[in-house]
Structure formats: C-alpha cells, structure tokens
mmCIF file of C-alpha atoms in Angstrom:
data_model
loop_
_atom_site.group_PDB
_atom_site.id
_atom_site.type_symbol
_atom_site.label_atom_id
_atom_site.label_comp_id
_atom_site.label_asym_id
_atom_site.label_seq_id
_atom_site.Cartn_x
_atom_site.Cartn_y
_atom_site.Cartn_z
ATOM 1 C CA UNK I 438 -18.505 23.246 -12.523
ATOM 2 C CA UNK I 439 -18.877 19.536 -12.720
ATOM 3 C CA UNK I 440 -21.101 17.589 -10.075
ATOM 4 C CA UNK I 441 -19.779 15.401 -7.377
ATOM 5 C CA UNK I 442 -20.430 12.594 -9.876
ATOM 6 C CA UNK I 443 -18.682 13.424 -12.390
ATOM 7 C CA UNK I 444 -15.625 14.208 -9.865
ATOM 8 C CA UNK I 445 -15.461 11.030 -8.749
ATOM 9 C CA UNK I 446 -15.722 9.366 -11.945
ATOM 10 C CA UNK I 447 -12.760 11.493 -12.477
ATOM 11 C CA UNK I 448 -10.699 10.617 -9.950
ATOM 12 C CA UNK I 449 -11.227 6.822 -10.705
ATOM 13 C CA UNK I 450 -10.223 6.951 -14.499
ATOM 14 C CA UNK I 451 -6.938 8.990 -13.367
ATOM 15 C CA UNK I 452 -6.171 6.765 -10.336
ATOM 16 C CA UNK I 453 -6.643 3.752 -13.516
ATOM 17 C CA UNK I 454 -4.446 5.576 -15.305
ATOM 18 C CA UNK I 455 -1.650 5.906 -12.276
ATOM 19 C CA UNK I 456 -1.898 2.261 -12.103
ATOM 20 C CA UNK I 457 -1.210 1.870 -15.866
ATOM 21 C CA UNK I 458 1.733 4.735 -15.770
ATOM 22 C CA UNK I 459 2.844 3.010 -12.617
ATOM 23 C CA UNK I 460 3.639 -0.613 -14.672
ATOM 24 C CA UNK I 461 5.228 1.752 -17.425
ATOM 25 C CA UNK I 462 7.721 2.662 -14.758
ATOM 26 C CA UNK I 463 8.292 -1.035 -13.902
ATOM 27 C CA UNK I 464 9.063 -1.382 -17.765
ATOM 28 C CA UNK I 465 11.176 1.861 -16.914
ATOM 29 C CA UNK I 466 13.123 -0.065 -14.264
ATOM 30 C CA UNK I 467 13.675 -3.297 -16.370
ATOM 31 C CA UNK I 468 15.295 -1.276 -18.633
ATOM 32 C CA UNK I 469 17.453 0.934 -15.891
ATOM 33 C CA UNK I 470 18.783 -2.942 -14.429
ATOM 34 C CA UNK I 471 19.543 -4.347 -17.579
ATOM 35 C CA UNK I 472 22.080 -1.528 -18.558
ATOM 36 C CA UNK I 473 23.086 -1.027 -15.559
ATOM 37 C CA UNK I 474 24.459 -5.312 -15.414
ATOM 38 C CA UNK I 475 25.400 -4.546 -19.118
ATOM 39 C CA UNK I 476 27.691 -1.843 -18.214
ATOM 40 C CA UNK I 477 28.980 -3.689 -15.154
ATOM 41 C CA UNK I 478 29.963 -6.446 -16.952
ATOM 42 C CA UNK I 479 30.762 -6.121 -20.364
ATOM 43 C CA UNK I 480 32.005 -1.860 -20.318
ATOM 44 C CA UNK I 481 34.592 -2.065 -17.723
ATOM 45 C CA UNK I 482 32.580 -2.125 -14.346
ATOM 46 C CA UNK I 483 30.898 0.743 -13.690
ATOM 47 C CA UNK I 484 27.749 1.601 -13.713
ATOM 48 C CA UNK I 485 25.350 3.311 -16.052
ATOM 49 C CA UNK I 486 22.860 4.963 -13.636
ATOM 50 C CA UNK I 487 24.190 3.721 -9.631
ATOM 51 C CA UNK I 488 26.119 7.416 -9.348
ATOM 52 C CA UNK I 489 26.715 6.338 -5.834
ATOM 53 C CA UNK I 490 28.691 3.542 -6.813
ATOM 54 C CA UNK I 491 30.385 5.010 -9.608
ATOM 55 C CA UNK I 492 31.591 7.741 -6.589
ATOM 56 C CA UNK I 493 32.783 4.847 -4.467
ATOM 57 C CA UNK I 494 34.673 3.823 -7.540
ATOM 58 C CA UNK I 495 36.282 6.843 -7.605
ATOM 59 C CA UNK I 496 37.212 7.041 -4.221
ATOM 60 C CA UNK I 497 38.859 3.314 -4.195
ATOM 61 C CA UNK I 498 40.684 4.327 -7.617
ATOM 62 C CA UNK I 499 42.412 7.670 -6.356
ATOM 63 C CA UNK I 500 43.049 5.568 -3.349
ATOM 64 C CA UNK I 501 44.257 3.060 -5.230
ATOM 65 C CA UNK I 502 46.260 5.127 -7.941
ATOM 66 C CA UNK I 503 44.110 3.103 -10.127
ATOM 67 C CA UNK I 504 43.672 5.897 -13.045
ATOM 68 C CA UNK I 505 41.710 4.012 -15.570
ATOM 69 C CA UNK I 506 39.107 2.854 -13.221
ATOM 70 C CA UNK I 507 39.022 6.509 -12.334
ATOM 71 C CA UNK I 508 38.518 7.510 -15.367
ATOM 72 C CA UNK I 509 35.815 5.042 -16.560
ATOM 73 C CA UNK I 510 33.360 6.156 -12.880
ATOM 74 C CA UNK I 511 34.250 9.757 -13.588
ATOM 75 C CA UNK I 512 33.128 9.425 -17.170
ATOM 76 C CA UNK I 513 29.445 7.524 -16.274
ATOM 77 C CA UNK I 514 29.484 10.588 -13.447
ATOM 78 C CA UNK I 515 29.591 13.208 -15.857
ATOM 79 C CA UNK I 516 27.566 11.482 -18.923
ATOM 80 C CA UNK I 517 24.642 10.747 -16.461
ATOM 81 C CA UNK I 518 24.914 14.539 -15.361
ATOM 82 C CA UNK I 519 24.557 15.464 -19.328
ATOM 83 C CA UNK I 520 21.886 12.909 -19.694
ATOM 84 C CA UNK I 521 19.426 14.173 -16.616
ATOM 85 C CA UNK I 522 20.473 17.837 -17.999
ATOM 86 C CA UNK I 523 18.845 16.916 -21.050
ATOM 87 C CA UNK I 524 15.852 15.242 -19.663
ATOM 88 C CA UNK I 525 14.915 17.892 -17.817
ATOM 89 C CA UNK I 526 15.264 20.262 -21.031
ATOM 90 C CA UNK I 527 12.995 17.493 -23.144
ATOM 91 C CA UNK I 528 10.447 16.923 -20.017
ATOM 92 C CA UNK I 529 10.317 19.946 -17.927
ATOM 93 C CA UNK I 530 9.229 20.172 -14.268
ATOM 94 C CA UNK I 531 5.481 18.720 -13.263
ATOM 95 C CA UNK I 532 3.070 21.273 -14.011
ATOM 96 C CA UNK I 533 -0.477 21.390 -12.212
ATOM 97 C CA UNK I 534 -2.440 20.428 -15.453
ATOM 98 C CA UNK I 535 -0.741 17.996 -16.413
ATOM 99 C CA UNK I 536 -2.336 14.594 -17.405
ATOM 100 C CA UNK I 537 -0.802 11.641 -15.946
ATOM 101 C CA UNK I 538 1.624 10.908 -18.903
ATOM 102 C CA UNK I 539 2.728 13.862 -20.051
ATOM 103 C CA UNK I 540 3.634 14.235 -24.286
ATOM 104 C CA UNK I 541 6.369 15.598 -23.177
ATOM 105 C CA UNK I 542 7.332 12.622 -21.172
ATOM 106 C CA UNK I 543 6.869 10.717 -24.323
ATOM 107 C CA UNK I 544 9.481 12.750 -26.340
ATOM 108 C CA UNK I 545 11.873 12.394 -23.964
ATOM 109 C CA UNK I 546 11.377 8.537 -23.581
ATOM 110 C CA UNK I 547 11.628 8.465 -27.865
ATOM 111 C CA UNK I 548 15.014 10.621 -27.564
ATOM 112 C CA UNK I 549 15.953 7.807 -25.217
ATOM 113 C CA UNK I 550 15.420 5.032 -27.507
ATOM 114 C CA UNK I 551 16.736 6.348 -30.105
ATOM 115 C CA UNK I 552 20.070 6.868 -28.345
ATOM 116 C CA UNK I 553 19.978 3.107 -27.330
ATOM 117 C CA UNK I 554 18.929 1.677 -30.697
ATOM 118 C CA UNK I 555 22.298 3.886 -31.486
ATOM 119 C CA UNK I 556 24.456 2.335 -28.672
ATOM 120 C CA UNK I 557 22.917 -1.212 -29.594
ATOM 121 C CA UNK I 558 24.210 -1.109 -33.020
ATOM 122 C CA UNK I 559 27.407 -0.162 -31.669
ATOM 123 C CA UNK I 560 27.424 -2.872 -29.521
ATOM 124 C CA UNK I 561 26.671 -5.285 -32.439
ATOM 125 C CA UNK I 562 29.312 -4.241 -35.159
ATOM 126 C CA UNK I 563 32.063 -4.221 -32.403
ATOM 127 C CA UNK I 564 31.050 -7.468 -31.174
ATOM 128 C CA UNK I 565 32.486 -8.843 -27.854
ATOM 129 C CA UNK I 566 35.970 -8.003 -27.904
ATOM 130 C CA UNK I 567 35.799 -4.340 -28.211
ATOM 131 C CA UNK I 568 37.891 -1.999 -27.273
ATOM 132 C CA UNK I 569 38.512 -0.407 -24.038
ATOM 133 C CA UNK I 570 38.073 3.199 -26.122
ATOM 134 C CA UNK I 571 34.597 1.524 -27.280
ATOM 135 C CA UNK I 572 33.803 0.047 -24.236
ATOM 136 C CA UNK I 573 33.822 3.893 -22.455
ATOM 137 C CA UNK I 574 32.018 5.109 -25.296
ATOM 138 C CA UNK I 575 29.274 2.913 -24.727
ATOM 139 C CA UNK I 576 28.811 2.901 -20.922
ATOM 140 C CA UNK I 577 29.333 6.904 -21.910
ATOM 141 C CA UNK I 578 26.180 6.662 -23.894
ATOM 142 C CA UNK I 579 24.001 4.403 -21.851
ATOM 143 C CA UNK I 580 24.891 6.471 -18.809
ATOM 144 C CA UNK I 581 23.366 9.577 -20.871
ATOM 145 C CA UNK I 582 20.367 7.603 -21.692
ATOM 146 C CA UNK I 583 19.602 6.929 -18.099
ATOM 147 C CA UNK I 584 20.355 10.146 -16.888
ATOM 148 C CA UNK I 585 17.682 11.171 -19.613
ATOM 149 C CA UNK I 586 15.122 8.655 -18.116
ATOM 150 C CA UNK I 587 15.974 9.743 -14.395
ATOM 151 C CA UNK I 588 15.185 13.365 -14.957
ATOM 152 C CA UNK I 589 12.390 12.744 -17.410
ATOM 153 C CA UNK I 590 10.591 10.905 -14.942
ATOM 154 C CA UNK I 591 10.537 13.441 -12.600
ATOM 155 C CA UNK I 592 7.682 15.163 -14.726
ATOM 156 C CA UNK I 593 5.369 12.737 -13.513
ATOM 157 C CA UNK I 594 5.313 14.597 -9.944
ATOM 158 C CA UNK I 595 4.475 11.444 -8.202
ATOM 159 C CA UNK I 596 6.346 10.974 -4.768
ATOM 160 C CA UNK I 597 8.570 7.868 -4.455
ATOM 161 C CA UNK I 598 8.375 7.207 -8.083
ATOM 162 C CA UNK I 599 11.786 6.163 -9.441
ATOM 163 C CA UNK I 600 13.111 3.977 -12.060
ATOM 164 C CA UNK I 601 16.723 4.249 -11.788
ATOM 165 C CA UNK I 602 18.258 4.674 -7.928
ATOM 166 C CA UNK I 603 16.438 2.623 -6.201
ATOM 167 C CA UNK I 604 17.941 3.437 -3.042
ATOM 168 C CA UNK I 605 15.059 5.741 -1.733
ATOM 169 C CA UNK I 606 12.351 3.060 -2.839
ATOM 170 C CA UNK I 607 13.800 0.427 -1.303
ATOM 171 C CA UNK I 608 13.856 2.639 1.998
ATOM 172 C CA UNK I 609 10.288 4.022 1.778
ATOM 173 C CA UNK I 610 9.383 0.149 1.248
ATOM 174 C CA UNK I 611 11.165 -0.752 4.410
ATOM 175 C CA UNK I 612 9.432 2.802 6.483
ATOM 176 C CA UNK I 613 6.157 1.853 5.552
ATOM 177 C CA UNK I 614 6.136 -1.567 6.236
ATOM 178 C CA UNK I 615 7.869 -1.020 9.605
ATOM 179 C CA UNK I 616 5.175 1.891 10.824
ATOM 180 C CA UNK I 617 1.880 -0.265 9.918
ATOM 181 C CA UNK I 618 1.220 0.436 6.251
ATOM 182 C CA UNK I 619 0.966 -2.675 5.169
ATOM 183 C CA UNK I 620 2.202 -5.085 2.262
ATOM 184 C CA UNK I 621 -0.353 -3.213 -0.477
ATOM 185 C CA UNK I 622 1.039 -0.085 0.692
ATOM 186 C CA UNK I 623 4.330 -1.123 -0.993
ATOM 187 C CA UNK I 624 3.366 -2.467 -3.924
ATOM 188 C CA UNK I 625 4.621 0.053 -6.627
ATOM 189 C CA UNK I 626 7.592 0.022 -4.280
ATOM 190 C CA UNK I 627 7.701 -4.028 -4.632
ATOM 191 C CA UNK I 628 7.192 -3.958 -8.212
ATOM 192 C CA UNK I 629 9.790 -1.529 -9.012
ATOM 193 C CA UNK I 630 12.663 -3.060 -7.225
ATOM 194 C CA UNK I 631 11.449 -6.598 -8.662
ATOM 195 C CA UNK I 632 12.099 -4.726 -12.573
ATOM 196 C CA UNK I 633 15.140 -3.428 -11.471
ATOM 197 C CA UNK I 634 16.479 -6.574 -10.318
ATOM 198 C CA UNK I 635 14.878 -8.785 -13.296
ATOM 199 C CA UNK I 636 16.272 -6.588 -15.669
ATOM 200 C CA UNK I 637 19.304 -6.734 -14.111
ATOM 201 C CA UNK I 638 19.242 -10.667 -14.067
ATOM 202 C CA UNK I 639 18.297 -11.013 -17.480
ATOM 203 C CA UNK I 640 20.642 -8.492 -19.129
ATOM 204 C CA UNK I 641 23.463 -10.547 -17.029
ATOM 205 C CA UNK I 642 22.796 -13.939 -18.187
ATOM 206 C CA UNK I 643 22.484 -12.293 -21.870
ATOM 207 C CA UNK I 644 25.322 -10.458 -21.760
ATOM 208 C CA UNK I 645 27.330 -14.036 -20.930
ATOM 209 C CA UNK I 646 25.544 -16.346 -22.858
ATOM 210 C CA UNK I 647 24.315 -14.389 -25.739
ATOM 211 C CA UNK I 648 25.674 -11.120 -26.278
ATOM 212 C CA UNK I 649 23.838 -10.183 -29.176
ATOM 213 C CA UNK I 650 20.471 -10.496 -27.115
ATOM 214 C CA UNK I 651 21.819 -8.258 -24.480
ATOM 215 C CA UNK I 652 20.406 -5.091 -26.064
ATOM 216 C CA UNK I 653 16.705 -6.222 -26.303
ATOM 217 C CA UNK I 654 16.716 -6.139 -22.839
ATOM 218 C CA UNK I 655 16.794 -2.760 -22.928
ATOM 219 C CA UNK I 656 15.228 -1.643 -26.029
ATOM 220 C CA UNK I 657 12.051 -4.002 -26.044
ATOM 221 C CA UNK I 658 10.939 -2.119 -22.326
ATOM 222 C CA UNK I 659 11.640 1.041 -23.839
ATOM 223 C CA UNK I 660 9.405 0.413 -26.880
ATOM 224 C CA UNK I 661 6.673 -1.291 -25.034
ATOM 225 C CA UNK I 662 6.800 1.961 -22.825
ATOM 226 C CA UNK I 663 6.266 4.535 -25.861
ATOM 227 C CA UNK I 664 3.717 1.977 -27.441
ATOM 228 C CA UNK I 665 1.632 1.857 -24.476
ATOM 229 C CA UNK I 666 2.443 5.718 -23.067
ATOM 230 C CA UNK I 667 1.469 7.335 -25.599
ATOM 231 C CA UNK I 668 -2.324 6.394 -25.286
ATOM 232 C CA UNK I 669 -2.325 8.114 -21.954
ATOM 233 C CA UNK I 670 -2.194 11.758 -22.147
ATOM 234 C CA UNK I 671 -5.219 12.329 -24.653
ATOM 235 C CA UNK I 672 -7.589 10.344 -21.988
ATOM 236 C CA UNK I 673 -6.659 13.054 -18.957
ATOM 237 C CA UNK I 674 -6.322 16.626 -20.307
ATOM 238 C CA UNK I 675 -9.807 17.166 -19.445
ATOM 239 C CA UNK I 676 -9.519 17.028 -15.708
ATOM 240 C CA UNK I 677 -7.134 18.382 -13.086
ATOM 241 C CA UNK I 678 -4.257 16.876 -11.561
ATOM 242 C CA UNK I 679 -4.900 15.136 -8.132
ATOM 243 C CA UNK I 680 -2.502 15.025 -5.179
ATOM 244 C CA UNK I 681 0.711 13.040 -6.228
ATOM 245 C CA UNK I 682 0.532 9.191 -5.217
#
C-alpha cells in the first residue's frame, strides 16, 4: 500500500499528464476544424464531422427537392457513423486502469492518419477540379476519419472532453462561467474551441490560396499527436485512474 506521499506525488504526475493529453486534444481539434472547412469548401458543402448540420442539410434538401445535396449530407451521415463504429472497435470504452493515454488510443489515432495521408494523396493527384464522384469520395473518407477520432476519444473517460462537436463545450464554457467558476475553470474549454476554430481558419485560407497545403493542416496535428502521445501511457500504468477531469 503506498504512503500518503507517494499518493500525492501520484496524483500530481497524472494531473501533468492530463494537462499534456489535454493540448493533444487541442492538436485533436485543429485537425477536426481544418477538415471540417476543407470539406465545406472544396467537397461540395457539407461537413466532415458537424452531423447536426449535415441533418439540417438534409432537411433543407428533401425540402428543397434538392437530391444531390441530399445525397452528399446523407453520405458524411453515414461515413461518420462507420468511422465512430470503428473507433470504438480500435479504442474501446474507458477502463478503470487505464493510464491517461491509452495504447489503444494511439492505434486508433495511427489508423486515422493513415486514412488521411490516403485521402491527402487523393486530394493531390486529382488536383482542384475534381470531380463531383471524387469530391464525395473524399468528404466520404474524411468524415470516417473523424468519426474514428470522435469515438476514439471517448476512451479517455474525461468529462467535457471533445475534439470534434463542439457544441457541448462551448455550452459547459458558457454554464460555468455564468454560475461562478471562473475564467481558469474554462480553460480546456477555451483552448479547444480556439483549435477548432484556428484549424478551421487555416485550412480555409489554404484551401483558397494554396490547395496543395490544405492537407498539412490536418496531417501535421495528427502526427504531432502520435509523436507526442505515445510517450504517455508507459509513465502511468503504475498508478490508478483518478476521477475524470
């Protein structure tokens, strides 16, 4: 039975380590805003991992009688669906030993990048003017990938912790600021939807003024995340997992 000492210094190397796996998720998010103003743009406009506002597309193109735009939401609906399928299958539910950066979080991520290194070299043979068959392909593809990433980040078990919809952190950022928490109570919060929207920026302004940079706004965050992740795990399996932040 370890001593109170040893305890605490316990709980401060794995809170460290939150804080790390915390500005992996901002990495997460960059990544998540990027493709998400890729697909918008340059795929057809929808959306790679907003499945609210791929519904909402739906819903103006049956009232519209618009079937292609139908068809291109509908798509990124059910791709995403396949995508957090198989995140869950590569990741697997938060367990109560885990380490704060699970391996198997890692694998996931590495399935992930390989599937947008894929996608990215589609995107560079085809060039601009692809077609619309190409076009769904690829917001096909990086709607899997995210769907991957939304599930796999689940593992982590933390509360609040999202990289994709945003939704819910923007709303517990708003709740805790409004009851008294306080600004550094809302600073993963803060950072998160600051990647999101960065990502989002920069992948925009890429995809119009340089569309062969557009991908390494999402593949240099994803590498930087496995690069960095993976140095994680090994440094936690010897103590027990605290109360999700």
């Amino acid at each position: 039975m370890p001593g109170a000492d040893q305890l605490q210094r316990n709980d401060a190397r794995r809170a460290a380590q939150e804080r790390v796996r915390d500005r992996l998720a901002v990495l997460l998010a960059v990544n998540s805003g990027a493709t998400d103003a890729i697909g918008f743009l340059a795929l057809g406009g929808a959306f790679a991992s907003v499945m609210t506002g791929n519904m909402v597309i739906t819903g103006v193109g049956a009232a519209t009688a618009d079937g292609s735009l139908i068809v291109l939401a509908v798509s990124a609906i059910i791709s995403f669906v396949v995508g957090c399928a198989l995140g869950a299958r590569l990741a697997g539910l938060p367990q109560s030993g885990d380490p704060v950066w699970p391996a198997a979080v890692t694998r996931a991520l590495a399935v992930q990048t390989v599937l947008t290194v894929m996608l990215s070299v589609v995107w560079w043979v085809t060039g601009p003017e692809r077609g619309e068959t190409v076009r769904l392909i690829l917001l096909g593809g990086h709607a899997v990938a995210l769907g991957l990433q939304s599930s796999t980040v689940q593992r982590f078990g933390a509360r609040g912790l999202s990289t994709t919809y945003l939704t819910g952190t923007l709303t517990g950022l708003v709740v805790r600021l409004a009851t008294g928490g306080g600004v550094r109570s809302v600073g993963r919060n803060a950072a998160l939807l600051l990647g999101l929207i960065g990502g989002a920026a920069l992948g925009a302004v890429l995809t119009a003024k340089a569309w062969a940079l557009a991908p390494l706004t999402q593949l240099v965050p994803l590498v930087l995340v496995l690069a960095l992740g993976v140095v994680l795990p090994s440094g936690s399996r010897r103590f027990g997992r605290t109360t999700p932040s």
